[in-house]
Short mmCIF file of C-alpha atoms in Angstrom, two decimals:
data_model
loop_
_atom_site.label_atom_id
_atom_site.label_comp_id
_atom_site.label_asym_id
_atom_site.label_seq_id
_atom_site.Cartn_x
_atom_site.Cartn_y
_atom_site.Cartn_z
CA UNK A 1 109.46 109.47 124.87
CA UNK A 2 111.65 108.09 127.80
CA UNK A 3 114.73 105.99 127.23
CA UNK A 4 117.36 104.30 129.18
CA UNK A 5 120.41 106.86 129.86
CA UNK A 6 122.77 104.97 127.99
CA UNK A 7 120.70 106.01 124.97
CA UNK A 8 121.98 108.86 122.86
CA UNK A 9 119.15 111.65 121.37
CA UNK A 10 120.57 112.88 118.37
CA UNK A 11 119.25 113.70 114.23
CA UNK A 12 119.56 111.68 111.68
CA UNK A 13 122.21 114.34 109.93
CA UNK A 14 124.55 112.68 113.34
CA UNK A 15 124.37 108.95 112.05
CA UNK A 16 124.51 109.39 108.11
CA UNK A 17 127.39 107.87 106.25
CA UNK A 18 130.84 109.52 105.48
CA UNK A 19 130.15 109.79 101.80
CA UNK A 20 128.82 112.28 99.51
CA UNK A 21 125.04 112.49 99.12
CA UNK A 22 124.27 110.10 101.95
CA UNK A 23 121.24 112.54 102.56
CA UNK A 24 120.14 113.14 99.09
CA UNK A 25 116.55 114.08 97.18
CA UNK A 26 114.98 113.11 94.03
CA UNK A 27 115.98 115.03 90.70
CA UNK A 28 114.66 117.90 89.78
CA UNK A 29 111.01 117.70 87.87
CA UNK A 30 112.28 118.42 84.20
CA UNK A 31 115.33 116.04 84.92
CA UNK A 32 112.91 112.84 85.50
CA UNK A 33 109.59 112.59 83.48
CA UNK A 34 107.89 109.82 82.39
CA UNK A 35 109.26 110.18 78.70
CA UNK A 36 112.29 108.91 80.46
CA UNK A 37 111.18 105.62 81.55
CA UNK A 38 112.29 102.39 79.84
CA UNK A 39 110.52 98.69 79.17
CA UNK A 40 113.80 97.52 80.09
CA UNK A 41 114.23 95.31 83.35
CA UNK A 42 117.79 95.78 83.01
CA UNK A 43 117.55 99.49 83.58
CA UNK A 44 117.88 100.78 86.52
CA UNK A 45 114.19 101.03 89.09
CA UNK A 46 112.93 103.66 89.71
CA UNK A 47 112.00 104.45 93.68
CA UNK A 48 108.39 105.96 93.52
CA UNK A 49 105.53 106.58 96.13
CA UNK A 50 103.63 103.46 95.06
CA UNK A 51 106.66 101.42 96.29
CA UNK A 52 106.91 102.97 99.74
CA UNK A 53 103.97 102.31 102.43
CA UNK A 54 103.27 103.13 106.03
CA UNK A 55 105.14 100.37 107.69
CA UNK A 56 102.84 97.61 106.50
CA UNK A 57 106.32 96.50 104.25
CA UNK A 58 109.10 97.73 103.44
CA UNK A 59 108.97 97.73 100.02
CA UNK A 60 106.89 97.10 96.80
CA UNK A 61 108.51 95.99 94.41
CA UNK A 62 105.97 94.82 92.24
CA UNK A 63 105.66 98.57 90.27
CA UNK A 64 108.71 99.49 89.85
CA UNK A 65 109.51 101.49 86.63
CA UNK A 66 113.46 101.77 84.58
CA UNK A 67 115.34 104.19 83.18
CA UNK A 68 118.25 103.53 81.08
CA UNK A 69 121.68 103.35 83.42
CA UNK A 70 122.62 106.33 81.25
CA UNK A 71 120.27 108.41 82.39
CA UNK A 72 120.91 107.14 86.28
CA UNK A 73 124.98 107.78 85.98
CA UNK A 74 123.39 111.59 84.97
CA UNK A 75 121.57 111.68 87.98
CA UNK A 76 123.76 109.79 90.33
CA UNK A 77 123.15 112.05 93.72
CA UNK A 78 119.71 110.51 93.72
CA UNK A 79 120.75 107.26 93.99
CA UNK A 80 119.92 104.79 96.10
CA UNK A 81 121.32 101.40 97.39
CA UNK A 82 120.06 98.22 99.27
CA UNK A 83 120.11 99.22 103.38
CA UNK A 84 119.18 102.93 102.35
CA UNK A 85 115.94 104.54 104.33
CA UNK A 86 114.06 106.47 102.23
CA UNK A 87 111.23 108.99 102.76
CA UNK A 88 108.07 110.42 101.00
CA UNK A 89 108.97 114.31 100.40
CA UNK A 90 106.03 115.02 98.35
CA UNK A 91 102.55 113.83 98.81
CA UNK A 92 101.57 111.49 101.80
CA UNK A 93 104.86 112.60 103.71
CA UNK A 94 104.51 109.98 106.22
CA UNK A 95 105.93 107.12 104.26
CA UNK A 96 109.10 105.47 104.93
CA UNK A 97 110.87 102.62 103.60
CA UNK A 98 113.81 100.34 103.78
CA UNK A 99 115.41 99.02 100.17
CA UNK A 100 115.92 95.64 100.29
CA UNK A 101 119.16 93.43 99.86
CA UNK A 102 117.55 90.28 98.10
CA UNK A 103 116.07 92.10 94.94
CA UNK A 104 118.52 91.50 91.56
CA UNK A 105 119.26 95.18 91.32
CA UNK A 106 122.17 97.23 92.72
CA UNK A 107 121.56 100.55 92.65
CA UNK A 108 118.12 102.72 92.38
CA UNK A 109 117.43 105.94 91.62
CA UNK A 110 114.59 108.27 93.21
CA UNK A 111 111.98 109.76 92.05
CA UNK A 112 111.44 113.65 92.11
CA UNK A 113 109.30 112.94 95.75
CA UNK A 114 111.40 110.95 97.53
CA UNK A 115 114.63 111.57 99.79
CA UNK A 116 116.99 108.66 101.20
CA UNK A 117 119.67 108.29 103.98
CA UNK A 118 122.49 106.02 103.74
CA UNK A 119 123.35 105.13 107.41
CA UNK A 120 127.00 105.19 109.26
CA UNK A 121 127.16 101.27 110.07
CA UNK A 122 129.69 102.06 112.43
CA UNK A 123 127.01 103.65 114.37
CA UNK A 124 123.17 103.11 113.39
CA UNK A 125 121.79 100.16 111.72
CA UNK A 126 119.53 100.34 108.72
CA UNK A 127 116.37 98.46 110.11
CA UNK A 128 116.45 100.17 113.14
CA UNK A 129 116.71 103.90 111.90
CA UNK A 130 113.64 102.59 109.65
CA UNK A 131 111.72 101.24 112.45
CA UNK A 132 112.30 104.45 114.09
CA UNK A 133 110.84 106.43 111.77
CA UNK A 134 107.48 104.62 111.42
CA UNK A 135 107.29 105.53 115.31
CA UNK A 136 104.67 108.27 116.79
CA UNK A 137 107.41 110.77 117.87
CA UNK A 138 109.08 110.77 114.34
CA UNK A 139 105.61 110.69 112.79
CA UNK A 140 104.45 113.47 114.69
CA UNK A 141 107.65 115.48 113.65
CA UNK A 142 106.68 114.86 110.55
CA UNK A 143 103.38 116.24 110.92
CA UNK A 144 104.66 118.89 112.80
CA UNK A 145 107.01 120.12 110.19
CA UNK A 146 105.04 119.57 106.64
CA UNK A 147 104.26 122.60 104.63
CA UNK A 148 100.54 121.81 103.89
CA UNK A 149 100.43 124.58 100.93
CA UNK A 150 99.16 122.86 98.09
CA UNK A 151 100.77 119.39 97.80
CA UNK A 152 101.81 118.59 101.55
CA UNK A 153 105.37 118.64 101.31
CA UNK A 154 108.89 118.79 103.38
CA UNK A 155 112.65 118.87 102.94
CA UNK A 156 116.17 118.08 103.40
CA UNK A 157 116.27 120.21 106.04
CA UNK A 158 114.00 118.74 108.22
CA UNK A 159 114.97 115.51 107.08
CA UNK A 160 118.25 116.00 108.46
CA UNK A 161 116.94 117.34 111.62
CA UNK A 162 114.84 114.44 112.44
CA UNK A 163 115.08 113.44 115.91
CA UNK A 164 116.57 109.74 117.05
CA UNK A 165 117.01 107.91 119.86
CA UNK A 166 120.14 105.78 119.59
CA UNK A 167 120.72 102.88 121.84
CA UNK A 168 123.88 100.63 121.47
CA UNK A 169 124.35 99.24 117.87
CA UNK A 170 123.73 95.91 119.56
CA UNK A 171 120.49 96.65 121.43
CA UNK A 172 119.53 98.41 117.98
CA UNK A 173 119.94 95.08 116.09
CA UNK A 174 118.52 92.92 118.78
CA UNK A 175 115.32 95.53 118.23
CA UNK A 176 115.43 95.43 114.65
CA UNK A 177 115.48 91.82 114.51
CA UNK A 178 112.12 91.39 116.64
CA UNK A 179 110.33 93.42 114.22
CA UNK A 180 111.49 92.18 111.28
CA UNK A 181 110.53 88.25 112.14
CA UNK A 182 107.13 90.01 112.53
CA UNK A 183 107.18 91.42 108.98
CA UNK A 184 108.46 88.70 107.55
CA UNK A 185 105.76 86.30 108.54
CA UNK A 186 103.77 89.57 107.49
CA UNK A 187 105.26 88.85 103.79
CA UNK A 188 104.47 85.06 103.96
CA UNK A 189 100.85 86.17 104.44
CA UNK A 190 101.15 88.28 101.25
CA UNK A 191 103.15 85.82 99.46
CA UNK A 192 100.48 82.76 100.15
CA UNK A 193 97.57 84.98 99.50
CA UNK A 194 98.93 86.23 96.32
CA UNK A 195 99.51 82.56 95.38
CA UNK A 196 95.65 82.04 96.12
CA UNK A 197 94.27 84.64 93.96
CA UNK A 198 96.29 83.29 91.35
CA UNK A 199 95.03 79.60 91.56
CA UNK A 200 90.86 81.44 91.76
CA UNK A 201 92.22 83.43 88.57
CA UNK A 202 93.71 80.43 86.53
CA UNK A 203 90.30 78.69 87.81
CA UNK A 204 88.27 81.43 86.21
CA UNK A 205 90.21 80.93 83.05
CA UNK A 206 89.94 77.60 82.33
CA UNK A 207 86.43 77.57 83.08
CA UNK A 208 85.01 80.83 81.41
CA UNK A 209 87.38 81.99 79.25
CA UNK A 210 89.15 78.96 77.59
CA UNK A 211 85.95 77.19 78.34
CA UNK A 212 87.72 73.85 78.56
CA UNK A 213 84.89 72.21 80.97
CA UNK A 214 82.86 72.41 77.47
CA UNK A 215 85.36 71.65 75.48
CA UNK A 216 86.44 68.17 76.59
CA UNK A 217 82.50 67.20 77.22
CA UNK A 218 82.94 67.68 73.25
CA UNK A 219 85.44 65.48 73.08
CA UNK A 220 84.22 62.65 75.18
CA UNK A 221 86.32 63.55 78.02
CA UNK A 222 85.31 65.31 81.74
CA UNK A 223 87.60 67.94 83.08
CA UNK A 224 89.31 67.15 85.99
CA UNK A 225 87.78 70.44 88.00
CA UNK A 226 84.26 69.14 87.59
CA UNK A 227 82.62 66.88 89.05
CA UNK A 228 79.90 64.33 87.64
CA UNK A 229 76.81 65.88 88.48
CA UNK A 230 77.88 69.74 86.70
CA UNK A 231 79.49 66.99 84.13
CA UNK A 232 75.99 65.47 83.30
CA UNK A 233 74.26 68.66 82.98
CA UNK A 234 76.59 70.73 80.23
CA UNK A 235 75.80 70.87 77.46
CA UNK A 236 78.45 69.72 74.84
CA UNK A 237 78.85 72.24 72.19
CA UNK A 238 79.24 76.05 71.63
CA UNK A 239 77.39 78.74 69.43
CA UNK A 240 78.91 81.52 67.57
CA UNK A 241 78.08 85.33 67.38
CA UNK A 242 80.21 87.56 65.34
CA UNK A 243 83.66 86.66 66.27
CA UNK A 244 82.84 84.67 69.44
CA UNK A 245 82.70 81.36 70.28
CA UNK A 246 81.37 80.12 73.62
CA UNK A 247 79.21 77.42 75.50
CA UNK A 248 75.65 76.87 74.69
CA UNK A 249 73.44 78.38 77.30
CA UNK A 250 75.89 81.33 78.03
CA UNK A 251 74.14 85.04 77.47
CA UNK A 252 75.98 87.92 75.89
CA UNK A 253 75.33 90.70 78.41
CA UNK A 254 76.76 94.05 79.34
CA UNK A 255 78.98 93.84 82.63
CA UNK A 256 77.50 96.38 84.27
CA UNK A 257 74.06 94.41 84.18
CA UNK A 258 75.47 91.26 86.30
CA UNK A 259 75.89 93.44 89.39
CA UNK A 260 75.24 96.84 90.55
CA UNK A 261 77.88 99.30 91.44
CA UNK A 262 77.60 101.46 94.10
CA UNK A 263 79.83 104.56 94.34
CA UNK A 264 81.76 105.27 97.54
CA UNK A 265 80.89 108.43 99.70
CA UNK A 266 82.94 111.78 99.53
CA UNK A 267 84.53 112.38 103.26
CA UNK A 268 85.24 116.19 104.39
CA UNK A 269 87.65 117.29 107.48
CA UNK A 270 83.93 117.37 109.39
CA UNK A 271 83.15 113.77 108.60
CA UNK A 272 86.52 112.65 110.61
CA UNK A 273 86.67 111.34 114.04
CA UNK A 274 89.66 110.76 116.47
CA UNK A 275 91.31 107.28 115.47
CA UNK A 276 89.67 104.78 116.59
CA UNK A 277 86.30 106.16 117.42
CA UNK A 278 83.83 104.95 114.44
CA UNK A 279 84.42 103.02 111.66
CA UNK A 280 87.35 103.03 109.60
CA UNK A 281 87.43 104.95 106.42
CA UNK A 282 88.40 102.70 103.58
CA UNK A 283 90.22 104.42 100.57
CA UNK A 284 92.51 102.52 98.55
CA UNK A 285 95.54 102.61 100.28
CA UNK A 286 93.29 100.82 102.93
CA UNK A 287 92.81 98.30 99.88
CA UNK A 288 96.16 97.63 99.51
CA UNK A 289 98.10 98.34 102.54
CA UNK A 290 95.79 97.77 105.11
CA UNK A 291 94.25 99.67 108.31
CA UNK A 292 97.43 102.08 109.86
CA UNK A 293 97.69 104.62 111.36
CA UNK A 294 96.90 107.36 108.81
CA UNK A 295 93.44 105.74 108.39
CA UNK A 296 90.95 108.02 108.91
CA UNK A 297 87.50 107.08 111.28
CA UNK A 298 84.03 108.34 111.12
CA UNK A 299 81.33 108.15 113.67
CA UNK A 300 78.16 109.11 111.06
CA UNK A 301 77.72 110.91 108.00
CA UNK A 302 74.60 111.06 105.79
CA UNK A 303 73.95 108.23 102.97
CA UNK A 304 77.56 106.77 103.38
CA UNK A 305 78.58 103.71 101.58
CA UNK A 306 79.33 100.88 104.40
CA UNK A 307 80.94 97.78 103.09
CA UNK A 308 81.28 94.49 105.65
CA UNK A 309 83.96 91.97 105.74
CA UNK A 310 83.45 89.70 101.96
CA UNK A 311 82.32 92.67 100.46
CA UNK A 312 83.99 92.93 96.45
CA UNK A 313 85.30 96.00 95.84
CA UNK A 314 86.48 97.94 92.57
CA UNK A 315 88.68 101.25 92.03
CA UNK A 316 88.14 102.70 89.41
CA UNK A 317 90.28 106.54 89.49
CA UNK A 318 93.65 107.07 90.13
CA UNK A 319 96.57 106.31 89.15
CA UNK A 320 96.35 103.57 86.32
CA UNK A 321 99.42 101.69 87.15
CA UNK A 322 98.62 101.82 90.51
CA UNK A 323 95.22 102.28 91.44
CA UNK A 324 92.83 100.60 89.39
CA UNK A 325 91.96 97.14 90.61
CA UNK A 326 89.47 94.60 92.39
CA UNK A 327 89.58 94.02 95.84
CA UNK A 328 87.92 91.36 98.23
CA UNK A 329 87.55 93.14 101.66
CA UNK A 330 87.89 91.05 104.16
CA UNK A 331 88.28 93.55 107.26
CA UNK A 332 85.01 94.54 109.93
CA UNK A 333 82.16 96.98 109.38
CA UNK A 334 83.92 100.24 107.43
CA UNK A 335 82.81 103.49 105.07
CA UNK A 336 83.86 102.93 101.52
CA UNK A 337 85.82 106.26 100.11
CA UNK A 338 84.51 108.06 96.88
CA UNK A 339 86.53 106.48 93.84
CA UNK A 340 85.38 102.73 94.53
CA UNK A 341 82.64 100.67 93.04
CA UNK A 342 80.90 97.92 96.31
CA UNK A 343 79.86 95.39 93.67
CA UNK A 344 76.21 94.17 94.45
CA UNK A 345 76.19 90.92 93.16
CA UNK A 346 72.14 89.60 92.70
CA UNK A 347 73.09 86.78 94.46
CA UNK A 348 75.98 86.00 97.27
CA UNK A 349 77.01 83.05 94.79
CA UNK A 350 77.81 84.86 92.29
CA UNK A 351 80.71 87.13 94.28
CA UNK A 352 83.34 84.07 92.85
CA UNK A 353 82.74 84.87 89.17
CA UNK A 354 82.29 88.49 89.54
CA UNK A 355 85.54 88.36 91.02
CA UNK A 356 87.17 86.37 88.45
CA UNK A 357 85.41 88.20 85.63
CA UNK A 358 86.86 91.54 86.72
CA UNK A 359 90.11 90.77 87.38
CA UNK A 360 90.16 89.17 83.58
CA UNK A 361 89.15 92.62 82.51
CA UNK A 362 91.50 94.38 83.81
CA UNK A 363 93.68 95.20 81.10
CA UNK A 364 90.29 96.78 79.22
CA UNK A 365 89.69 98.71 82.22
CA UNK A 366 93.21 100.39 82.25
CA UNK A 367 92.96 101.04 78.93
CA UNK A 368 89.39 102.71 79.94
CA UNK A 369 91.75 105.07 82.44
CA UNK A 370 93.87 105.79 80.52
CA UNK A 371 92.43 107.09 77.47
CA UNK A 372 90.85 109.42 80.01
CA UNK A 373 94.38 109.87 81.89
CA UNK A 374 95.53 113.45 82.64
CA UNK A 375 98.43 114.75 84.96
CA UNK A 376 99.03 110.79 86.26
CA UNK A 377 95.43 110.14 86.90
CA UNK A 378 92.48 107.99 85.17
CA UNK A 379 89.27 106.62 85.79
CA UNK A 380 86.78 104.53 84.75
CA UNK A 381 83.04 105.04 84.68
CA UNK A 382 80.25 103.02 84.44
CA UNK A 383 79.59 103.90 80.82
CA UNK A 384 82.61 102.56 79.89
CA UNK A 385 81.33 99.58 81.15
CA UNK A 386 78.32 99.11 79.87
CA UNK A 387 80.35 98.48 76.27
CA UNK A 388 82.29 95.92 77.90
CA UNK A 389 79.90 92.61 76.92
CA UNK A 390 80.57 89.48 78.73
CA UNK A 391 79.50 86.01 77.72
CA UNK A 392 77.39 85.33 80.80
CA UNK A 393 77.34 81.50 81.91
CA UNK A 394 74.54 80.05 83.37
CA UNK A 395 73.71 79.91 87.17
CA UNK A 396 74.60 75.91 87.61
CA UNK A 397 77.97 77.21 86.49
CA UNK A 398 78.58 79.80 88.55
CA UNK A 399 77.16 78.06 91.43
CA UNK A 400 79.92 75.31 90.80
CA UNK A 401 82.58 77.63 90.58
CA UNK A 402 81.53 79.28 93.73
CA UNK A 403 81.63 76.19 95.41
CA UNK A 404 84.69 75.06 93.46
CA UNK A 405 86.60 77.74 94.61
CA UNK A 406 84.95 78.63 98.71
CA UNK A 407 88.25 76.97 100.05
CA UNK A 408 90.53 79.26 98.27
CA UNK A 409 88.61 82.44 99.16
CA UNK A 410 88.05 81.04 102.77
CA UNK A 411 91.80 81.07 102.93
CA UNK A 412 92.71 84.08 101.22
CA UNK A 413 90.23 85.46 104.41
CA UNK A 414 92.33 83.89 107.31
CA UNK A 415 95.49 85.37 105.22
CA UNK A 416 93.79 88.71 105.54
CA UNK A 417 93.08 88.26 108.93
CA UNK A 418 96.47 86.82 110.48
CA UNK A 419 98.12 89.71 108.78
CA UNK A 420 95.97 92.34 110.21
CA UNK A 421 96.62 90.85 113.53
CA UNK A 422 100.43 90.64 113.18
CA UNK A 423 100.66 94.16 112.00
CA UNK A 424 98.85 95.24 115.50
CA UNK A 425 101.19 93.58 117.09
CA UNK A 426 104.08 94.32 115.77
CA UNK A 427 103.19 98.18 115.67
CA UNK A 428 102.61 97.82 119.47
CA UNK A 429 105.64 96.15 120.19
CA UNK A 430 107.41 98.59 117.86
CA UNK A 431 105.92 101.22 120.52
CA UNK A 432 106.96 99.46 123.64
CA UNK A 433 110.74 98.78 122.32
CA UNK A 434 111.05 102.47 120.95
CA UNK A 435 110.41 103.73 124.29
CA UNK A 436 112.50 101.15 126.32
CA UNK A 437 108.88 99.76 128.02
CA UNK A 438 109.96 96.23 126.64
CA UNK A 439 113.58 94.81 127.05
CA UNK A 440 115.03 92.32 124.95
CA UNK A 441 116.65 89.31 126.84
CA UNK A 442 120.26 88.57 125.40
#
């Protein structure tokens, strides 16, 4: 990569902070287990894979586990503080990300995979040596230097000896500062979408779980989310079966026969294609982080799953606290990985409620996971489902709540979109500034 003279090649070992452990790993395996965590959101967070990505943001800090501060003071050379990089040691190496300054905790502590470096401020600033490291030179060092034997793994070593390109500490900022007003209109996209698929959910509660569109034609009264002609055709009153209580005209019926769901395809090393060429291959870190540049493409392969932008989507193995979930997809033409359900709905107007109705189960279907759950990984399979009886409404109902709720889902789209398309460009200009192509004016 070419640079301007004035800028200084050097490793990130050169620009680490004058303190002890500013390069430091994650505790040994027997030191940090999962008997250790806490339901305490006092503790101290944990730093874990889940809460890393690959540049999409920073940070998630929405799974975040505790441990007692006891057991971080015990472990306090894997520490971590806001304006520390970290890295993925173990497992998808490639990750990087930057801990954040507005969250209410001071301290972190890493997990056995992870490794962090605490920057000299005197010389390198934070967001910079991060965006650094999401670029192609440091991820192909990365590559380069993994030791692929079982688990893909690296070190402190190479950490240490990962090469930078230093420019000024104020051409740094002025860098770092471009990129980040791109991610943070990034996390407004997140931030408004997750506000929409909150509203659809609360809509899908008071509708077909609380039934309260029933209810108040009971009492006399219509519901303010329906309109007079669904009004005139409910019926006022509810039946009863065993221990439930719903809306006359509603069906008791196994989930999995509102829908069919198909099963992903299984991709080999042959399957792949250079990036770009193809489709994309979506697997659920495609679900939650988006297209980058570890997705993998395929040209062709045999009786693959394709999915198409609207398409609902369900994991259903992995990781059960961070894995298991239902996803609209609302990117182009793709493959769909093994390990997710496409859910066929019988009719396009019923994608709302299917949507709704799954996310409502979702605490059944971790529990489904994790009854199975061995060495961190669960799953859920289609037999499990079939004992998972829903009270079914009728199709005037969800035909209104399809059409009740098209603006939401019309907008969580163009959230889907604008994001994708300010992640392109900032990952290009990211390019451009990392090798000196693009100047900043003053």
């Amino acid at each position: 990569m070419s640079a301007p003279a004035h800028w200084v090649r050097c490793t990130l070992d050169a620009i680490k902070a004058d303190s002890d452990n500013a390069i430091a790993g994650g505790p040994f395996g027997s030191d940090l287990t999962q008997a250790d965590y806490v339901d305490d959101p006092d503790g101290v967070p944990v730093i874990r894979g889940c809460n890393l990505g690959h540049g999409e943001r920073r940070f998630y800090p929405d799974e975040l586990v505790f441990v007692h501060p006891s057991k971080a003071d015990a472990l306090r050379r894997s520490q971590a503080y806001p304006g520390d990089v970290i890295f993925t040691q173990r497992g998808t190496v490639s990750q990087v990300g930057l801990v954040p300054d507005d969250l209410p905790w001071r301290r972190f502590l890493l997990s056995q995979s992870q490794m962090k470096l605490t920057c000299d401020p005197a010389r390198a600033d934070p967001e910079y040596v991060y965006y650094w490291c999401r670029s192609p030179e440091v991820q192909r060092y990365v590559e380069n230097w993994t030791i692929a034997a079982g688990v893909p793994h690296t070190n402190l070593s190479t950490l240490r000896q990962t090469p930078l390109l230093l420019p000024p500490l104020a051409e740094q900022r002025s860098i770092a500062g471009a990129l980040s007003a791109l991610d943070r209109r990034i996390s407004l996209c997140d931030d408004q979408r997750a506000v929409l698929v909150q509203v659809v959910d609360l809509l899908f509660r008071t509708w077909f779980i609380d039934h309260a569109p029933t209810a108040d034609k009971e009492n006399g009264l219509r519901h303010p989310t329906v309109d007079e002609a669904l009004y005139s055709r409910l019926a006022p009153a509810f039946t009863v079966d065993g221990d439930r209580r719903f809306p006359l005209a509603y069906r008791l019926l196994p989930l999995t026969e509102l829908a069919e769901f198909q099963n992903g395809s299984a991709f080999g090393m042959t399957d792949f294609s250079p990036a770009g060429e193809g489709l994309p291959i979506i697997k659920i870190g495609e679900l939650k982080q988006g297209i980058t540049r570890q997705t993998r493409y395929c040209v062709f392969r045999d009786n693959a799953r394709r999915i198409d932008r609207g398409d609902l989507l369900l994991s259903w193995s992995g990781n059960p606290d961070t894995s298991i979930d239902t996803f609209l997809y609302f990117g182009g033409p793709a493959w769909l990985n093994q390990h997710i359900f496409k859910i066929a709905t019988k009719r396009p107007e019923d994608r709302a409620y299917m949507f709704g109705l799954l996310r409502s189960l979702k605490p059944r279907l971790l529990a489904f996971a994790r009854a199975k759950q061995t060495t961190g990984l669960g799953h859920v399979t289609l037999k499990d489902m079939r004992t998972v009886v829903v009270e079914y409404p009728p199709v005037m109902m969800r035909d209104a709540f399809d059409a009740l709720t098209a603006p939401y889902f019309a907008k969580i789209g163009a959230c889907d979109e604008l994001r994708a398309s300010l992640v392109a460009t900032r990952d290009e200009l990211l390019l451009r500034l990392m090798s000196a192509e693009a100047r900043l004016r003053p």
